PDB file of N, CA and C in Angstrom:
ATOM      1  N   MET I  21     -17.751  30.833 -32.818  1.00 55.00           N
ATOM      2  CA  MET I  21     -17.939  30.292 -34.026  1.00 55.00           C
ATOM      3  C   MET I  21     -17.002  31.431 -35.130  1.00 55.00           C
ATOM      4  N   CYS I  22     -15.809  30.425 -36.106  1.00 61.00           N
ATOM      5  CA  CYS I  22     -14.812  31.284 -36.579  1.00 61.00           C
ATOM      6  C   CYS I  22     -14.624  30.514 -37.945  1.00 61.00           C
ATOM      7  N   GLY I  23     -15.215  31.241 -39.074  1.00 60.00           N
ATOM      8  CA  GLY I  23     -14.796  30.789 -40.332  1.00 60.00           C
ATOM      9  C   GLY I  23     -12.965  30.688 -40.714  1.00 60.00           C
ATOM     10  N   ASN I  24     -12.632  31.992 -40.078  1.00 62.00           N
ATOM     11  CA  ASN I  24     -10.912  31.954 -39.977  1.00 62.00           C
ATOM     12  C   ASN I  24     -10.689  33.078 -39.132  1.00 62.00           C
ATOM     13  N   GLU I  25      -9.727  33.043 -39.080  1.00 64.00           N
ATOM     14  CA  GLU I  25      -9.262  33.994 -37.612  1.00 64.00           C
ATOM     15  C   GLU I  25      -9.747  35.437 -37.942  1.00 64.00           C
ATOM     16  N   SER I  26     -10.216  35.768 -39.050  1.00 68.00           N
ATOM     17  CA  SER I  26     -10.230  37.436 -39.288  1.00 68.00           C
ATOM     18  C   SER I  26     -11.988  37.560 -38.843  1.00 68.00           C
ATOM     19  N   GLU I  27     -13.026  36.453 -38.987  1.00 71.00           N
ATOM     20  CA  GLU I  27     -14.166  35.785 -39.178  1.00 71.00           C
ATOM     21  C   GLU I  27     -15.198  35.525 -38.451  1.00 71.00           C
ATOM     22  N   CYS I  28     -14.940  36.043 -36.734  1.00 83.00           N
ATOM     23  CA  CYS I  28     -15.653  35.442 -35.951  1.00 83.00           C
ATOM     24  C   CYS I  28     -16.668  36.081 -35.429  1.00 83.00           C
ATOM     25  N   LEU I  29     -17.651  34.776 -34.850  1.00 83.00           N
ATOM     26  CA  LEU I  29     -18.870  35.549 -34.429  1.00 83.00           C
ATOM     27  C   LEU I  29     -18.467  35.327 -32.872  1.00 83.00           C
ATOM     28  N   GLU I  30     -19.021  35.851 -31.899  1.00 90.00           N
ATOM     29  CA  GLU I  30     -19.152  35.386 -30.570  1.00 90.00           C
ATOM     30  C   GLU I  30     -20.029  35.612 -30.094  1.00 90.00           C
ATOM     31  N   VAL I  31     -20.331  34.372 -29.401  1.00 92.00           N
ATOM     32  CA  VAL I  31     -21.894  34.192 -28.992  1.00 92.00           C
ATOM     33  C   VAL I  31     -22.609  33.862 -27.642  1.00 92.00           C
ATOM     34  N   ALA I  32     -23.295  34.519 -27.058  1.00 93.00           N
ATOM     35  CA  ALA I  32     -23.464  34.072 -25.614  1.00 93.00           C
ATOM     36  C   ALA I  32     -24.193  33.773 -25.259  1.00 93.00           C
ATOM     37  N   VAL I  33     -24.853  32.634 -24.636  1.00 92.00           N
ATOM     38  CA  VAL I  33     -26.399  32.063 -24.110  1.00 92.00           C
ATOM     39  C   VAL I  33     -26.921  32.116 -22.757  1.00 92.00           C
ATOM     40  N   GLY I  34     -27.656  33.171 -22.813  1.00 88.00           N
ATOM     41  CA  GLY I  34     -28.617  33.423 -21.300  1.00 88.00           C
ATOM     42  C   GLY I  34     -30.029  33.033 -21.165  1.00 88.00           C
ATOM     43  N   HIS I  35     -30.067  33.400 -19.956  1.00 81.00           N
ATOM     44  CA  HIS I  35     -31.996  33.583 -19.710  1.00 81.00           C
ATOM     45  C   HIS I  35     -32.848  34.323 -20.560  1.00 81.00           C
ATOM     46  N   GLY I  36     -31.791  35.215 -21.145  1.00 81.00           N
ATOM     47  CA  GLY I  36     -32.605  36.088 -21.983  1.00 81.00           C
ATOM     48  C   GLY I  36     -32.408  36.007 -23.356  1.00 81.00           C
ATOM     49  N   GLY I  37     -32.033  34.515 -23.565  1.00 92.00           N
ATOM     50  CA  GLY I  37     -32.132  34.181 -25.131  1.00 92.00           C
ATOM     51  C   GLY I  37     -30.530  34.251 -25.388  1.00 92.00           C
ATOM     52  N   VAL I  38     -30.300  34.615 -26.877  1.00 96.00           N
ATOM     53  CA  VAL I  38     -28.708  34.722 -26.971  1.00 96.00           C
ATOM     54  C   VAL I  38     -28.131  35.962 -27.844  1.00 96.00           C
ATOM     55  N   MET I  39     -27.328  35.966 -27.367  1.00 94.00           N
ATOM     56  CA  MET I  39     -26.673  37.494 -27.868  1.00 94.00           C
ATOM     57  C   MET I  39     -25.230  36.946 -28.745  1.00 94.00           C
ATOM     58  N   ALA I  40     -24.923  37.691 -30.389  1.00 93.00           N
ATOM     59  CA  ALA I  40     -24.083  37.658 -30.290  1.00 93.00           C
ATOM     60  C   ALA I  40     -23.837  39.241 -30.997  1.00 93.00           C
ATOM     61  N   ARG I  41     -22.504  39.004 -31.716  1.00 91.00           N
ATOM     62  CA  ARG I  41     -21.905  40.250 -32.301  1.00 91.00           C
ATOM     63  C   ARG I  41     -20.466  39.698 -32.761  1.00 91.00           C
ATOM     64  N   ASP I  42     -19.968  40.429 -33.569  1.00 88.00           N
ATOM     65  CA  ASP I  42     -18.715  40.340 -34.584  1.00 88.00           C
ATOM     66  C   ASP I  42     -17.736  40.509 -33.773  1.00 88.00           C
ATOM     67  N   SER I  43     -16.969  39.822 -33.720  1.00 85.00           N
ATOM     68  CA  SER I  43     -15.333  40.243 -32.815  1.00 85.00           C
ATOM     69  C   SER I  43     -14.863  41.539 -33.697  1.00 85.00           C
ATOM     70  N   LYS I  44     -14.517  41.774 -34.732  1.00 85.00           N
ATOM     71  CA  LYS I  44     -14.477  42.299 -34.947  1.00 85.00           C
ATOM     72  C   LYS I  44     -14.428  44.139 -34.586  1.00 85.00           C
ATOM     73  N   THR I  45     -15.417  44.252 -33.954  1.00 86.00           N
ATOM     74  CA  THR I  45     -16.319  44.834 -33.428  1.00 86.00           C
ATOM     75  C   THR I  45     -17.284  45.338 -32.245  1.00 86.00           C
ATOM     76  N   PRO I  46     -16.167  44.800 -31.260  1.00 82.00           N
ATOM     77  CA  PRO I  46     -16.566  44.318 -29.994  1.00 82.00           C
ATOM     78  C   PRO I  46     -17.253  45.753 -29.028  1.00 82.00           C
ATOM     79  N   ARG I  47     -17.202  47.248 -29.691  1.00 89.00           N
ATOM     80  CA  ARG I  47     -18.041  48.195 -29.043  1.00 89.00           C
ATOM     81  C   ARG I  47     -19.355  47.979 -29.590  1.00 89.00           C
ATOM     82  N   ARG I  48     -19.584  47.605 -30.366  1.00 90.00           N
ATOM     83  CA  ARG I  48     -20.805  47.795 -30.560  1.00 90.00           C
ATOM     84  C   ARG I  48     -22.187  46.961 -30.226  1.00 90.00           C
ATOM     85  N   THR I  49     -23.270  47.159 -30.070  1.00 90.00           N
ATOM     86  CA  THR I  49     -24.176  46.621 -29.447  1.00 90.00           C
ATOM     87  C   THR I  49     -24.345  45.156 -29.641  1.00 90.00           C
ATOM     88  N   PRO I  50     -24.272  44.117 -29.077  1.00 91.00           N
ATOM     89  CA  PRO I  50     -24.991  42.635 -29.368  1.00 91.00           C
ATOM     90  C   PRO I  50     -26.040  42.506 -29.643  1.00 91.00           C
ATOM     91  N   VAL I  51     -26.167  41.821 -30.868  1.00 92.00           N
ATOM     92  CA  VAL I  51     -27.616  41.280 -31.426  1.00 92.00           C
ATOM     93  C   VAL I  51     -28.662  40.596 -30.674  1.00 92.00           C
ATOM     94  N   ARG I  52     -29.212  40.742 -30.027  1.00 94.00           N
ATOM     95  CA  ARG I  52     -30.207  39.583 -28.991  1.00 94.00           C
ATOM     96  C   ARG I  52     -31.377  39.324 -30.088  1.00 94.00           C
ATOM     97  N   PHE I  53     -31.104  37.006 -29.862  1.00 96.00           N
ATOM     98  CA  PHE I  53     -31.932  36.465 -30.610  1.00 96.00           C
ATOM     99  C   PHE I  53     -32.736  35.650 -29.534  1.00 96.00           C
ATOM    100  N   THR I  54     -33.927  35.923 -29.629  1.00 96.00           N
ATOM    101  CA  THR I  54     -34.410  34.602 -29.102  1.00 96.00           C
ATOM    102  C   THR I  54     -34.078  33.160 -29.311  1.00 96.00           C
ATOM    103  N   ALA I  55     -34.453  31.779 -28.309  1.00 92.00           N
ATOM    104  CA  ALA I  55     -33.899  30.764 -28.680  1.00 92.00           C
ATOM    105  C   ALA I  55     -34.548  30.390 -30.345  1.00 92.00           C
ATOM    106  N   PRO I  56     -35.903  30.777 -30.079  1.00 94.00           N
ATOM    107  CA  PRO I  56     -36.027  29.878 -31.776  1.00 94.00           C
ATOM    108  C   PRO I  56     -35.708  30.943 -32.516  1.00 94.00           C
ATOM    109  N   ALA I  57     -35.615  32.242 -32.656  1.00 96.00           N
ATOM    110  CA  ALA I  57     -35.086  33.146 -33.711  1.00 96.00           C
ATOM    111  C   ALA I  57     -33.581  32.955 -34.069  1.00 96.00           C
ATOM    112  N   TRP I  58     -33.173  32.368 -33.014  1.00 94.00           N
ATOM    113  CA  TRP I  58     -31.482  31.925 -33.097  1.00 94.00           C
ATOM    114  C   TRP I  58     -31.256  30.657 -33.950  1.00 94.00           C
ATOM    115  N   ARG I  59     -32.268  30.000 -33.295  1.00 94.00           N
ATOM    116  CA  ARG I  59     -32.575  28.694 -34.314  1.00 94.00           C
ATOM    117  C   ARG I  59     -32.774  28.912 -35.701  1.00 94.00           C
ATOM    118  N   GLU I  60     -33.386  29.477 -35.858  1.00 95.00           N
ATOM    119  CA  GLU I  60     -34.105  29.553 -37.827  1.00 95.00           C
ATOM    120  C   GLU I  60     -32.864  30.519 -38.151  1.00 95.00           C
ATOM    121  N   PHE I  61     -31.791  31.145 -37.026  1.00 92.00           N
ATOM    122  CA  PHE I  61     -30.866  32.179 -37.974  1.00 92.00           C
ATOM    123  C   PHE I  61     -29.614  31.165 -38.400  1.00 92.00           C
ATOM    124  N   LEU I  62     -29.136  29.975 -37.624  1.00 92.00           N
ATOM    125  CA  LEU I  62     -28.330  29.196 -37.832  1.00 92.00           C
ATOM    126  C   LEU I  62     -28.906  28.204 -39.175  1.00 92.00           C
ATOM    127  N   HIS I  63     -30.430  27.814 -39.049  1.00 94.00           N
ATOM    128  CA  HIS I  63     -30.135  27.056 -40.168  1.00 94.00           C
ATOM    129  C   HIS I  63     -30.349  27.686 -41.573  1.00 94.00           C
ATOM    130  N   ALA I  64     -30.762  29.263 -41.167  1.00 94.00           N
ATOM    131  CA  ALA I  64     -31.107  29.675 -42.369  1.00 94.00           C
ATOM    132  C   ALA I  64     -29.330  30.044 -43.170  1.00 94.00           C
ATOM    133  N   VAL I  65     -28.116  30.054 -41.965  1.00 87.00           N
ATOM    134  CA  VAL I  65     -26.929  30.454 -42.682  1.00 87.00           C
ATOM    135  C   VAL I  65     -26.458  28.732 -43.275  1.00 87.00           C
ATOM    136  N   THR I  66     -26.798  27.450 -42.344  1.00 90.00           N
ATOM    137  CA  THR I  66     -26.104  26.378 -42.524  1.00 90.00           C
ATOM    138  C   THR I  66     -27.198  26.292 -44.392  1.00 90.00           C
ATOM    139  N   ARG I  67     -28.030  26.522 -44.438  1.00 92.00           N
ATOM    140  CA  ARG I  67     -28.740  26.823 -45.876  1.00 92.00           C
ATOM    141  C   ARG I  67     -28.062  27.496 -46.931  1.00 92.00           C
ATOM    142  N   GLY I  68     -27.203  28.345 -46.229  1.00 90.00           N
ATOM    143  CA  GLY I  68     -27.188  29.168 -47.716  1.00 90.00           C
ATOM    144  C   GLY I  68     -27.734  30.482 -47.850  1.00 90.00           C
ATOM    145  N   GLU I  69     -28.852  30.912 -47.110  1.00 91.00           N
ATOM    146  CA  GLU I  69     -29.582  31.845 -47.477  1.00 91.00           C
ATOM    147  C   GLU I  69     -29.159  33.384 -46.854  1.00 91.00           C
ATOM    148  N   LEU I  70     -28.380  33.318 -46.661  1.00 83.00           N
ATOM    149  CA  LEU I  70     -27.256  34.933 -45.731  1.00 83.00           C
ATOM    150  C   LEU I  70     -26.282  35.244 -46.634  1.00 83.00           C
ATOM    151  N   ALA I  71     -26.155  34.083 -47.298  1.00 71.00           N
ATOM    152  CA  ALA I  71     -24.678  34.183 -48.445  1.00 71.00           C
ATOM    153  C   ALA I  71     -24.793  35.357 -48.421  1.00 71.00           C
ATOM    154  N   GLY I  72     -23.631  36.291 -48.709  1.00 65.00           N
ATOM    155  CA  GLY I  72     -22.998  37.644 -49.647  1.00 65.00           C
ATOM    156  C   GLY I  72     -24.038  38.829 -48.921  1.00 65.00           C
ATOM    157  N   SER I  73     -24.940  38.422 -47.705  1.00 52.00           N
ATOM    158  CA  SER I  73     -25.727  39.404 -46.949  1.00 52.00           C
ATOM    159  C   SER I  73     -24.905  40.377 -46.455  1.00 52.00           C
TER     160      SER I  73
END
C-alpha cells in the first residue's frame, strides 16, 4: 500500500492475523492486527479518522 514512493505500508496476511510495518523502518517490529482489528483500521483510514495522527 503506497501513497507515493516514500510512504509505503508493507502488509502480510497469515494465519496469525495481519502484520504491518512502515517501509521506511524495516528493522522495527511489525504491528500485529487481528482480522477484525485490521478491518476497523482500514475503515478508520478510509473515513479520514487517522489523518494527521
